[in-house]
mmCIF file of C-alpha atoms in Angstrom:
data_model
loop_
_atom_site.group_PDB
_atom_site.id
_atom_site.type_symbol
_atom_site.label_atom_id
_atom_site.label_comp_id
_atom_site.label_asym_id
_atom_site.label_seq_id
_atom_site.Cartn_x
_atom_site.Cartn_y
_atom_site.Cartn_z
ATOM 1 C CA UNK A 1 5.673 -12.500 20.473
ATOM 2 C CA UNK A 2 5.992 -15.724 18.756
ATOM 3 C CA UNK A 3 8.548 -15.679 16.061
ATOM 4 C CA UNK A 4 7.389 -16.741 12.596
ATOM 5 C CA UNK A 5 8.792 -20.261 12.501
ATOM 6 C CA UNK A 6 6.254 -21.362 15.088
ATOM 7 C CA UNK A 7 3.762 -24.181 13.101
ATOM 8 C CA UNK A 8 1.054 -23.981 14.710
ATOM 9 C CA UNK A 9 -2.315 -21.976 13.209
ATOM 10 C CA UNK A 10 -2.813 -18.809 14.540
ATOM 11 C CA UNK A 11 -5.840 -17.780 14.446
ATOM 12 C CA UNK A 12 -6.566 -13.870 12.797
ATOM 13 C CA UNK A 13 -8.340 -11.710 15.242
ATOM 14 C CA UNK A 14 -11.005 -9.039 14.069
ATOM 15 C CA UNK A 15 -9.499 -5.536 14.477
ATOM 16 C CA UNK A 16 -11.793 -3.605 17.125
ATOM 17 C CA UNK A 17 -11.606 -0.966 14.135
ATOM 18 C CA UNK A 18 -12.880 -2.673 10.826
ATOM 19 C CA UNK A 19 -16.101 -1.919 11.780
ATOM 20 C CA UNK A 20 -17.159 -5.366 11.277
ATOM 21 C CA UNK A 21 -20.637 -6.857 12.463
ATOM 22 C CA UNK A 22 -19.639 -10.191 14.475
ATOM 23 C CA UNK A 23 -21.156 -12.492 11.801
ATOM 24 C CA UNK A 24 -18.938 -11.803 9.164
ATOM 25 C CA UNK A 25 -16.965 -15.149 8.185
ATOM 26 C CA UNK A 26 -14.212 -13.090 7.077
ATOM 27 C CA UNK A 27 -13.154 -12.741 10.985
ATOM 28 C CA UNK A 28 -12.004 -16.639 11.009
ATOM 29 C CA UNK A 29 -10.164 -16.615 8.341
ATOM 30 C CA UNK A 30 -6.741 -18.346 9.903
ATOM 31 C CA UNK A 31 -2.775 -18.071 8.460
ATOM 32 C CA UNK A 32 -1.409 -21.189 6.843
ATOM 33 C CA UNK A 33 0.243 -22.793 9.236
ATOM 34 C CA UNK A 34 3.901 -22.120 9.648
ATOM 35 C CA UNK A 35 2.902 -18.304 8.283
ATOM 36 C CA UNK A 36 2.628 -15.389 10.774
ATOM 37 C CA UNK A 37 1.876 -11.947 10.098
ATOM 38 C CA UNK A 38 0.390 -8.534 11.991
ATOM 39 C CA UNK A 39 -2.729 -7.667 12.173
ATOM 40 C CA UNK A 40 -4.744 -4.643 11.073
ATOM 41 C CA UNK A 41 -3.775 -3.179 15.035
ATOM 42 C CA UNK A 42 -0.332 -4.277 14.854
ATOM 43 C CA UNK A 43 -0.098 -2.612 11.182
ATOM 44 C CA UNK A 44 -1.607 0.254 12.637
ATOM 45 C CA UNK A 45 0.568 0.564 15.419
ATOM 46 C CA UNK A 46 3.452 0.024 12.902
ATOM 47 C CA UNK A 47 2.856 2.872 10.611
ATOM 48 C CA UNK A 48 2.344 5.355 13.409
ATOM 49 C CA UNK A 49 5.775 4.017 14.728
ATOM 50 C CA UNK A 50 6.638 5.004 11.206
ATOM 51 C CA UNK A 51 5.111 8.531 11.034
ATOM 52 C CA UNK A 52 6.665 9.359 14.510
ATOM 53 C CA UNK A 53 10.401 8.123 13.200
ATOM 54 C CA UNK A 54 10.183 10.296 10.071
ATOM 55 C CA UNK A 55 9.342 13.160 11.911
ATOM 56 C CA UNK A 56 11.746 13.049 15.012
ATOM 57 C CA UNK A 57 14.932 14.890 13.780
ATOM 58 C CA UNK A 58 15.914 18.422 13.425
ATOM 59 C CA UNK A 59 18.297 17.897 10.657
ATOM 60 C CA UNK A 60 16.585 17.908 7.186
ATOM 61 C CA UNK A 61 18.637 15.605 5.135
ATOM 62 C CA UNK A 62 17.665 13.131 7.661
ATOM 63 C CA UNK A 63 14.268 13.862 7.826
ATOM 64 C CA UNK A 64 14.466 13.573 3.948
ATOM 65 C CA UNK A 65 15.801 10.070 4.570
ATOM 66 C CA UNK A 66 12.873 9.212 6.659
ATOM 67 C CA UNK A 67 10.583 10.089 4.909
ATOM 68 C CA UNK A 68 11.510 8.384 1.680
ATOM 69 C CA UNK A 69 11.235 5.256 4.300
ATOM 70 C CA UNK A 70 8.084 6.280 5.218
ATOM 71 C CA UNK A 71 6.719 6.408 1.858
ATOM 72 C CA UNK A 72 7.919 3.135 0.531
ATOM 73 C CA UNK A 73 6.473 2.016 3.929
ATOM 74 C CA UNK A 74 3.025 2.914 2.691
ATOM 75 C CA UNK A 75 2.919 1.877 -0.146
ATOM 76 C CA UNK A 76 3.267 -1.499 0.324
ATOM 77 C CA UNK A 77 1.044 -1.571 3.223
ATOM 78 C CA UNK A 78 -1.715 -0.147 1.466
ATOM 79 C CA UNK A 79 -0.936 -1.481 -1.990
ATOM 80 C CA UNK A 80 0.830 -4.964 -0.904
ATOM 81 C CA UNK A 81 3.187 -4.304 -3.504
ATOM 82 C CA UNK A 82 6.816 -5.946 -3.563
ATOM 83 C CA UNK A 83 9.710 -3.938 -2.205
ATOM 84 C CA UNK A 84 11.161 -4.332 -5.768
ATOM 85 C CA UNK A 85 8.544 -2.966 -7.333
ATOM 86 C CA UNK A 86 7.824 -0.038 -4.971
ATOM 87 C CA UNK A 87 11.888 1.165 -4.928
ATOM 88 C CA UNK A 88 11.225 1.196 -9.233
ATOM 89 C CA UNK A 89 8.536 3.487 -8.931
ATOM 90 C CA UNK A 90 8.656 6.747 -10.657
ATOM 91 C CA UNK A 91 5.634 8.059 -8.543
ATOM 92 C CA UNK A 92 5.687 11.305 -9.982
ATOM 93 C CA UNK A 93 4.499 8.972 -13.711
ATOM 94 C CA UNK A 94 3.108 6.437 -11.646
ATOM 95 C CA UNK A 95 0.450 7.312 -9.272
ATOM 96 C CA UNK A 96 -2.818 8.751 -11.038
ATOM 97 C CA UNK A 97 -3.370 11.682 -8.577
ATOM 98 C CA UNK A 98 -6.812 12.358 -10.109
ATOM 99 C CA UNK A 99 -7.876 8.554 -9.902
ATOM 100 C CA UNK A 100 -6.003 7.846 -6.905
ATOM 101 C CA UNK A 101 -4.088 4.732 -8.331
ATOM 102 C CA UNK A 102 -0.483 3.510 -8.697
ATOM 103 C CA UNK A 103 0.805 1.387 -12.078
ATOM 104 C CA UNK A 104 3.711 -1.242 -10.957
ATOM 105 C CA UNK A 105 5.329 -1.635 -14.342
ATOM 106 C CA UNK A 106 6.723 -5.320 -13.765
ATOM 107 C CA UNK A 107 5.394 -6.736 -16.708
ATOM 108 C CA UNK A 108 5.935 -4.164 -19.615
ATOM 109 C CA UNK A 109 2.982 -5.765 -21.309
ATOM 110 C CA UNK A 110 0.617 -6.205 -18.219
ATOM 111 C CA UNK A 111 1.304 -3.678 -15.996
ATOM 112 C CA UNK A 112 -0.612 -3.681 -12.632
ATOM 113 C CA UNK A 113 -2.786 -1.103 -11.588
ATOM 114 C CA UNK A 114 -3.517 -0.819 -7.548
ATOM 115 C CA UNK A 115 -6.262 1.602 -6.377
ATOM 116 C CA UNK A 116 -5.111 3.555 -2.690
ATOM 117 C CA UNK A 117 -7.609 5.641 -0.772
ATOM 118 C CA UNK A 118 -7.668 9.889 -1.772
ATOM 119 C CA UNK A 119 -6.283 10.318 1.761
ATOM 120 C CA UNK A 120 -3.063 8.327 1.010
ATOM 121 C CA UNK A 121 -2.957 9.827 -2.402
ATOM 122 C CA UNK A 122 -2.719 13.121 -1.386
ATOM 123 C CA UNK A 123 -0.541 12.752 1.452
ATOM 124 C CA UNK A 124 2.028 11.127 -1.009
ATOM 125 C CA UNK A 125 1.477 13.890 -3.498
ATOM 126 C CA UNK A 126 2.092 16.334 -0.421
ATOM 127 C CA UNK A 127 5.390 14.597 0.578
ATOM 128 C CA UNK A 128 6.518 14.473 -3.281
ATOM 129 C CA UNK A 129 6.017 18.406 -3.240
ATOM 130 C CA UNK A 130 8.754 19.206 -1.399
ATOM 131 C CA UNK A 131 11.598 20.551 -3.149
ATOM 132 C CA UNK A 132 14.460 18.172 -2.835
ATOM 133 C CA UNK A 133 11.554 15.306 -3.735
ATOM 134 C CA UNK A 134 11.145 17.301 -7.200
ATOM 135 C CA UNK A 135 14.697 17.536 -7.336
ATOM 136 C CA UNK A 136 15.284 14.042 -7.515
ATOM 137 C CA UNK A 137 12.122 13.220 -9.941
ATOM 138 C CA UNK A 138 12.051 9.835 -10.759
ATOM 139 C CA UNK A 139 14.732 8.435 -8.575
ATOM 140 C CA UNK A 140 12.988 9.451 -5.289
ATOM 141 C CA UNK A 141 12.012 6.060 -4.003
ATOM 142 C CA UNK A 142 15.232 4.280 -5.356
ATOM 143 C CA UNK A 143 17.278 3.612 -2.401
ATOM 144 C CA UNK A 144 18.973 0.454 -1.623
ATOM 145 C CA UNK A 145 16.800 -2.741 -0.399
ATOM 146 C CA UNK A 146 19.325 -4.014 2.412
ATOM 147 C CA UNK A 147 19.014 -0.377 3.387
ATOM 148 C CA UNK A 148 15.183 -0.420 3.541
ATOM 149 C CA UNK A 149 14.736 -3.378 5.290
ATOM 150 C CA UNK A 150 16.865 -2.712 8.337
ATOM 151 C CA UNK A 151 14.939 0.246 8.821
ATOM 152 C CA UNK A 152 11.051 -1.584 8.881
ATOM 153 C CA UNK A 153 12.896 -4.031 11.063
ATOM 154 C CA UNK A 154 14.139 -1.541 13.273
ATOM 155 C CA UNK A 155 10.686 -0.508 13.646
ATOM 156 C CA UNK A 156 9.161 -3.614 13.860
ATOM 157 C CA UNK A 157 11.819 -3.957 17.253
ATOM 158 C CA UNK A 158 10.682 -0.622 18.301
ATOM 159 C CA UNK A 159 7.441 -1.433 18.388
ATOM 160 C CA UNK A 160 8.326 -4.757 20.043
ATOM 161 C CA UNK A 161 7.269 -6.981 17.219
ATOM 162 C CA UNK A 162 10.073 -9.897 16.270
ATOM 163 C CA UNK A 163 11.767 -7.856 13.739
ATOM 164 C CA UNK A 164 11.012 -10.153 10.781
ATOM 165 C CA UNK A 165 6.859 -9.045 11.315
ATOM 166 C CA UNK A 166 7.986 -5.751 10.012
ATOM 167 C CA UNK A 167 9.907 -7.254 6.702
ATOM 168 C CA UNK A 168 8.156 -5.777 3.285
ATOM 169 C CA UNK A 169 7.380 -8.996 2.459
ATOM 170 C CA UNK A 170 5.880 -10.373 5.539
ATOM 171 C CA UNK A 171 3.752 -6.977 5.297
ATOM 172 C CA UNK A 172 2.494 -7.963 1.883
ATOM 173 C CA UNK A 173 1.797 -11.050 3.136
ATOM 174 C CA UNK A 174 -0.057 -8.906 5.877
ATOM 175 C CA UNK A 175 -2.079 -6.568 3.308
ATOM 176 C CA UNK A 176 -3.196 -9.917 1.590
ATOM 177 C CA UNK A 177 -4.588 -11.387 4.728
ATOM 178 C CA UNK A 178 -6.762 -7.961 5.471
ATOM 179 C CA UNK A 179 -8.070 -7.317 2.473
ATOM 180 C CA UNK A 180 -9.631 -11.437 2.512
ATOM 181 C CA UNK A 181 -10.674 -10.947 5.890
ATOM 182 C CA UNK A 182 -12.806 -7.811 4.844
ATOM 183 C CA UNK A 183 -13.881 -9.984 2.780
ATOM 184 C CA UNK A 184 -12.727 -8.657 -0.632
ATOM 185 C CA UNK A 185 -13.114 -10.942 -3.261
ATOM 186 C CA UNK A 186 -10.045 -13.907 -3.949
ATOM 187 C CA UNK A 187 -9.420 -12.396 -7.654
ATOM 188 C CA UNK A 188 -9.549 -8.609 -5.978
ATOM 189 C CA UNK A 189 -7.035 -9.758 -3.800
ATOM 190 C CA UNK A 190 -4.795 -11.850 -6.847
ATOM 191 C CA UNK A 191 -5.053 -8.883 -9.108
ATOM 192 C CA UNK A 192 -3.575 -6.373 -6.505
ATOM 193 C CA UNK A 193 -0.894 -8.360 -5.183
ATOM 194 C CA UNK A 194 0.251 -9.464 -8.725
ATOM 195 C CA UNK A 195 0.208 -13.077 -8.116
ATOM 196 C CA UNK A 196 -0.282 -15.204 -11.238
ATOM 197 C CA UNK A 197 -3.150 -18.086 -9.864
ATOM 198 C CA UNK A 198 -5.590 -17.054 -7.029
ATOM 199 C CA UNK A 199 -3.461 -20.456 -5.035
ATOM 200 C CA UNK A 200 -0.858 -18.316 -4.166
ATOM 201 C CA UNK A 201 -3.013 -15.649 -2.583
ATOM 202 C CA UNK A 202 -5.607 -18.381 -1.112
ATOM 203 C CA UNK A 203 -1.656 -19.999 0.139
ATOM 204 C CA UNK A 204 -1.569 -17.140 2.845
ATOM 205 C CA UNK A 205 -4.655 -18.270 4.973
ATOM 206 C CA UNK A 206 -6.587 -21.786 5.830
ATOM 207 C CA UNK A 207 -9.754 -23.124 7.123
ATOM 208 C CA UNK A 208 -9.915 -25.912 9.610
ATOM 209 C CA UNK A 209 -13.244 -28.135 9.002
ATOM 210 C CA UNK A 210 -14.808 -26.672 11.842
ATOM 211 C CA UNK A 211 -14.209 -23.605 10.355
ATOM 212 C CA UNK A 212 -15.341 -24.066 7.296
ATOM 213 C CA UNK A 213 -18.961 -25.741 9.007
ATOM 214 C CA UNK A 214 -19.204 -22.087 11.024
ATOM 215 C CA UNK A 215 -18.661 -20.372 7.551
ATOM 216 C CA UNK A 216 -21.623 -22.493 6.321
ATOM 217 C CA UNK A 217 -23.787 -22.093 9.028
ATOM 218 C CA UNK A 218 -23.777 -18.231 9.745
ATOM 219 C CA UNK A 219 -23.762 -17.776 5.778
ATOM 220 C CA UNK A 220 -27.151 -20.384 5.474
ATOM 221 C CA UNK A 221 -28.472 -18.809 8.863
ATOM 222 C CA UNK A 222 -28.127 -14.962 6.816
ATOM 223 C CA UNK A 223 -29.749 -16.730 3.435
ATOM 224 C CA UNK A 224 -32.711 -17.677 5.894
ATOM 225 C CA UNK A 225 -32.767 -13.950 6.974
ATOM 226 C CA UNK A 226 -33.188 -12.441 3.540
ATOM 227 C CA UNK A 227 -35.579 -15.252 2.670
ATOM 228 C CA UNK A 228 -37.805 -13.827 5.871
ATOM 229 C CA UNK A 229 -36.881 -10.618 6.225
ATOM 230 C CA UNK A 230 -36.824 -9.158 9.730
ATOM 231 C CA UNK A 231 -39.495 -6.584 10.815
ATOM 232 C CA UNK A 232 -38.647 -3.095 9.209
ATOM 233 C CA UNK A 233 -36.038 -4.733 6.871
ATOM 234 C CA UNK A 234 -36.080 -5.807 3.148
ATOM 235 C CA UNK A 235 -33.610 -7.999 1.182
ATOM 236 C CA UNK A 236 -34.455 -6.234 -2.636
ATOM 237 C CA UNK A 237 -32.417 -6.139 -6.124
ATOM 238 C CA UNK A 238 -31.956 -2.890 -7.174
ATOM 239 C CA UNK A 239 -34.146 -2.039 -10.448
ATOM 240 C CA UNK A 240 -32.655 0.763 -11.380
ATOM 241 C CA UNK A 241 -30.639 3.872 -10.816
ATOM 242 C CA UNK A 242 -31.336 7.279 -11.634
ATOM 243 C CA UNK A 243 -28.221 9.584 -10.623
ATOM 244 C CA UNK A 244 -28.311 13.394 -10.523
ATOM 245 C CA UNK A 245 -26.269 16.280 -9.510
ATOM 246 C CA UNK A 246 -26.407 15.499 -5.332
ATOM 247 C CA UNK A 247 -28.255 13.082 -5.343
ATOM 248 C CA UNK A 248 -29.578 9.132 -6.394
ATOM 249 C CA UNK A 249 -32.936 7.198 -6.661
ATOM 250 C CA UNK A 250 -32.594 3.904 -6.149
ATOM 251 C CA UNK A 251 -35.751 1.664 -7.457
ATOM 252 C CA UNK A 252 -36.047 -1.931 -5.454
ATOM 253 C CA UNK A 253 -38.162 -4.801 -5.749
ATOM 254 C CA UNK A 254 -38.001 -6.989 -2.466
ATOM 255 C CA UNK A 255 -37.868 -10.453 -2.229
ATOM 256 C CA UNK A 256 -42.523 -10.317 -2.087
ATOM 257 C CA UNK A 257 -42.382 -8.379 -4.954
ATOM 258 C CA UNK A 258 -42.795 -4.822 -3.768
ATOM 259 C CA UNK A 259 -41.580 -2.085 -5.295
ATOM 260 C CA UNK A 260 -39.195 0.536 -2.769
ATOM 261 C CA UNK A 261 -37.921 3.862 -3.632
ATOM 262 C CA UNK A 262 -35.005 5.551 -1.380
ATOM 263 C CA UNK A 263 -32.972 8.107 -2.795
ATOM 264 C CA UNK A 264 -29.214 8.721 -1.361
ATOM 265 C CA UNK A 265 -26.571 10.950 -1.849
ATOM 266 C CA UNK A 266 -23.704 10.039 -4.350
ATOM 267 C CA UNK A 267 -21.625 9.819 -2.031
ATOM 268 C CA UNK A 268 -22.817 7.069 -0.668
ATOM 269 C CA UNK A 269 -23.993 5.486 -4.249
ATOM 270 C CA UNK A 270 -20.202 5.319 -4.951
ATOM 271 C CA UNK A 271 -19.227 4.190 -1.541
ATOM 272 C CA UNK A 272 -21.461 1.383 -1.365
ATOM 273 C CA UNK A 273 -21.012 0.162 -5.054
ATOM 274 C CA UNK A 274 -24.472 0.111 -6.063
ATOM 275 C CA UNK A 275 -25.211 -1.312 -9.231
ATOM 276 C CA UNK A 276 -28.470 -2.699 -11.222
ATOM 277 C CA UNK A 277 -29.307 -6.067 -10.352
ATOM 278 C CA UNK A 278 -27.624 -5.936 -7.067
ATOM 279 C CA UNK A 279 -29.111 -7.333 -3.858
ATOM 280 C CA UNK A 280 -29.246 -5.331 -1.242
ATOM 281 C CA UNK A 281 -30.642 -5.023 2.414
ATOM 282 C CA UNK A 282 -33.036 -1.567 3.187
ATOM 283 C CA UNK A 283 -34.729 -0.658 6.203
ATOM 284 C CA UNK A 284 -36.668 1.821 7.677
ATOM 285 C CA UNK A 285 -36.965 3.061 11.343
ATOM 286 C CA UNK A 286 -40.392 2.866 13.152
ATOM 287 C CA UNK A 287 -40.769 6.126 14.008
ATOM 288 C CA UNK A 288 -40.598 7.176 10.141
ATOM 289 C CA UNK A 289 -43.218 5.244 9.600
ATOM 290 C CA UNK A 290 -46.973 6.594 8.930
ATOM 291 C CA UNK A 291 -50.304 4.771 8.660
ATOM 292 C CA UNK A 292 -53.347 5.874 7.480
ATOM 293 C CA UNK A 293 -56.398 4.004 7.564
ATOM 294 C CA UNK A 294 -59.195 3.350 4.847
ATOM 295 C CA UNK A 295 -59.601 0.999 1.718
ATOM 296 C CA UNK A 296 -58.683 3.241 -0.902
ATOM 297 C CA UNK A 297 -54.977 4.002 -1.921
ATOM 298 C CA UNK A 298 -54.319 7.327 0.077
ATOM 299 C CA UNK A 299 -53.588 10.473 -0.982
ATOM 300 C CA UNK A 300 -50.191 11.333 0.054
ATOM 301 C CA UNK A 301 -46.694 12.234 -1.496
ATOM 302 C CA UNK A 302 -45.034 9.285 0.380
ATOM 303 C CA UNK A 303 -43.408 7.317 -2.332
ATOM 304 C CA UNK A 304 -43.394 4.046 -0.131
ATOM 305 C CA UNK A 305 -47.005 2.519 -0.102
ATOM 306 C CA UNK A 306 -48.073 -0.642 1.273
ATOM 307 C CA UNK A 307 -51.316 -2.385 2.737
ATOM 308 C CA UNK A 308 -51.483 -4.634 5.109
ATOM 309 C CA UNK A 309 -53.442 -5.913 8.673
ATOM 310 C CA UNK A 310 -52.573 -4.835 11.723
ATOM 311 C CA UNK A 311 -51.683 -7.427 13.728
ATOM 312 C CA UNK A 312 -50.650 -5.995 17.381
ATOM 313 C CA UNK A 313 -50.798 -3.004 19.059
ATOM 314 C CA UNK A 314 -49.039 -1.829 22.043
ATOM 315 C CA UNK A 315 -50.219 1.091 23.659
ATOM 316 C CA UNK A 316 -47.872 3.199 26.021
ATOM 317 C CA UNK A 317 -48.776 6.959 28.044
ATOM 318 C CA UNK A 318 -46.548 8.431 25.165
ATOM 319 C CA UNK A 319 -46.695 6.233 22.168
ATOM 320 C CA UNK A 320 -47.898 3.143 20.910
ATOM 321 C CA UNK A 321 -46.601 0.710 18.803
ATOM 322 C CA UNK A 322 -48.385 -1.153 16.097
ATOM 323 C CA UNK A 323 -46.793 -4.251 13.714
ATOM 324 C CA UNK A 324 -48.555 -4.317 10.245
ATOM 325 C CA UNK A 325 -47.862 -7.954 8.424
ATOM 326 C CA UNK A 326 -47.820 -6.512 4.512
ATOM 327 C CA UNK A 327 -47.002 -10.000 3.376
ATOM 328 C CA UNK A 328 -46.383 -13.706 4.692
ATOM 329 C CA UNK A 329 -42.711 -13.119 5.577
ATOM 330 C CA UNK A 330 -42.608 -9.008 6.801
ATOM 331 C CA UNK A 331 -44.071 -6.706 8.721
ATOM 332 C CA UNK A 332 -43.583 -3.333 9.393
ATOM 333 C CA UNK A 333 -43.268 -1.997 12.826
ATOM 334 C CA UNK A 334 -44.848 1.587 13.146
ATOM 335 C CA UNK A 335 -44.055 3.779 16.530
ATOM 336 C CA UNK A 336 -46.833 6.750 16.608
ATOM 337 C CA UNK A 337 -48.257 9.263 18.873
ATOM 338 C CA UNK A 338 -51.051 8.143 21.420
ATOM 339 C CA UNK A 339 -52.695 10.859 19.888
ATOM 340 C CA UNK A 340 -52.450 9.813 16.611
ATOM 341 C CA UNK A 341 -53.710 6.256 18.563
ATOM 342 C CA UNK A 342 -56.681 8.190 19.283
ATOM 343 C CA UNK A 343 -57.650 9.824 16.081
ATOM 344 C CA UNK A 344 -56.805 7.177 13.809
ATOM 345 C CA UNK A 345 -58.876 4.531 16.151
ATOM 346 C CA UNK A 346 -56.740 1.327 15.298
ATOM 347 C CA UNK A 347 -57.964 -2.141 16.353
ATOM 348 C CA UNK A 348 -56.206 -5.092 16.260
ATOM 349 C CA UNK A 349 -57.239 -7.055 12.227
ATOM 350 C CA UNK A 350 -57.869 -3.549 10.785
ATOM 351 C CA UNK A 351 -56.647 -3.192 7.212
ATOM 352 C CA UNK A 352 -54.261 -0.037 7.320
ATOM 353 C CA UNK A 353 -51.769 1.479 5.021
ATOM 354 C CA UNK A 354 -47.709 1.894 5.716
ATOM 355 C CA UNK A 355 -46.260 4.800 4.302
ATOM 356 C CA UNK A 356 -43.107 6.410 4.200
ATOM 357 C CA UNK A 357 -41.042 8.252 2.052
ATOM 358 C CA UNK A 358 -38.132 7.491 -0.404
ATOM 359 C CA UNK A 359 -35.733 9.769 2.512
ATOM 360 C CA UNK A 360 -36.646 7.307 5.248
ATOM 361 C CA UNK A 361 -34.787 3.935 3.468
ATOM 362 C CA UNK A 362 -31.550 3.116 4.509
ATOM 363 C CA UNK A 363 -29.760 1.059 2.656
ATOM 364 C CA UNK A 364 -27.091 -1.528 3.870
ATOM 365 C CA UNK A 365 -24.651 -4.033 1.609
ATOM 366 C CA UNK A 366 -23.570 -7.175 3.266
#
């Protein structure tokens, strides 16, 4: 492990757990030379270090002790708070358990409001609802600093990091760097750390210039894709949005003009942070797909609609597979029975309608 003194760059690799899609420019994003820090892995690996320490006594005072580590240790992970600010906590006044947030009262006339996931709320909520936490009320996370930070180095060493990767503020630093590589927005990223320009949070992480021209390709080779969109795929604005109980309609107009319907659960309205005016990507598998032959607009309950020519047909023992052009720049590929093949009797130039319905679109946010 190189200690953090070293100058050179080091470059920020993509946790095998973000999820992330291989052209995201967000995994090149490189530390500022002379800064090293963990990554998402390493922080992983840290916190269950963490979680195993707090737990591995048999005498409850010290578990208690732990534990209060354990917590401050999350906090700043998830929150990239300073160790200052996390010991003056009052979390039983200070984290929203309803809306999942925690207020660092710095500033008496600004203070700073961090979201954290349910998962982490509750846990922490858990943990406070033991009784020698409530005993303590508002004094539960104030413990000495010198204190605190021989214990995350201590893990840092146990985990075989150089201890000064485990610091609390090396693991702000480390929160910072995650959040831009997901690619969470420079002012996102400012506002949750506290800072007071967005040049000390861009400060943590450069781009070389060859960097910088792979950034500009991928992100002008994805324009290009929305501008054409792939077979089966859509790049749309959202229209509007109609939420109910379960539920959400979602009305797009894609980049030909088209009007989409797909309705998803709220779930996933919330999760994806849909709003009006939004572009988005949707797509729609093959075999969801119907077509239906004829002139006139058919009669069907599909909301999804479209005419086109049919401009290739493959025809298998099982299936066949037929690629209607609706427009200039997309076509829809359609996967039905030979059957079907049969009955419907498609030829290569025939006019044909695509329909599916509103249930079929996926949607995806870049």
């Amino acid at each position: 492990m190189k200690s953090p003194g070293k100058t050179q760059t080091k470059k920020v690799q993509e946790s095998k757990a973000s999820g992330s899609d291989g052209n995201d420019h967000g995994r090149i994003v490189s530390l500022a030379t002379g800064d090293e820090c963990l990554d998402t892995t390493q922080l992983n690996q840290l916190e269950q270090s963490f979680r195993e320490w707090a737990e591995d006594s048999r005498r409850s005072d010290v578990r208690l002790s732990r534990q209060r580590i354990l917590l401050i240790f999350l906090l700043i992970r998830y929150t990239g708070a300073k160790l200052s600010e996390v010991l003056a906590l009052n979390p039983f006044e200070d984290i929203d358990w309803i809306r999942h947030t925690v207020v660092f009262r710095g500033s008496a006339l600004d203070p700073r409001e961090v979201q954290i996931s349910q998962a982490l709320s509750s846990e922490i909520r858990d943990t406070l609802g033991n009784p020698p936490f409530q005993q303590e009320s508002g004094t539960a996370l104030n413990l000495d600093p010198g204190f605190v930070r021989r214990k995350f180095y201590e893990r840092a060493q146990a985990c075989g990091f150089h201890k000064q990767l485990g610091g609390p503020e090396t693991i702000r630093k480390a929160r910072a760097v995650e959040l831009m590589r997901s690619n969470m927005p420079l002012p996102a990223v400012q506002m949750i750390l506290g800072h007071s320009t967005p040049s000390l949070t861009s400060a943590y992480v450069s781009f070389s210039k060859e960097e910088i021209q792979l950034v500009a390709k991928r992100f002008m080779e994805k324009e290009s894709l929305r501008k054409t969109s792939a077979r089966n795929s859509f790049y749309a604005k959202i229209q509007s949005i109609t939420r109910g109980d379960i539920q959400t309609r979602v009305d797009l107009t894609t980049i030909d003009g088209h009007p989409l319907t797909t309705v998803i659960t709220n779930d996933s309205l919330e999760r994806l942070g849909l709003r009006q005016g939004r572009l988005i990507t949707a797509e729609v598998k093959a075999p969801w797909v119907i077509l239906q032959g004829g002139e006139n607009d058919p009669a069907s309950s599909a909301e999804n609609r479209f005419k086109g020519i049919l401009t290739k047909i493959t025809r298998g023992k099982i299936n066949t597979e037929c690629v209607v052009r609706i427009s200039d720049a997309t076509e829809i590929c359609a996967i039905i029975s030979s059957a079907g093949d049969l009955l419907l009797q498609l030829h290569e130039g025939d006019g044909v309608w695509v329909l599916f319905n509103c249930f079929s679109v996926v949607l995806h946010v870049d």
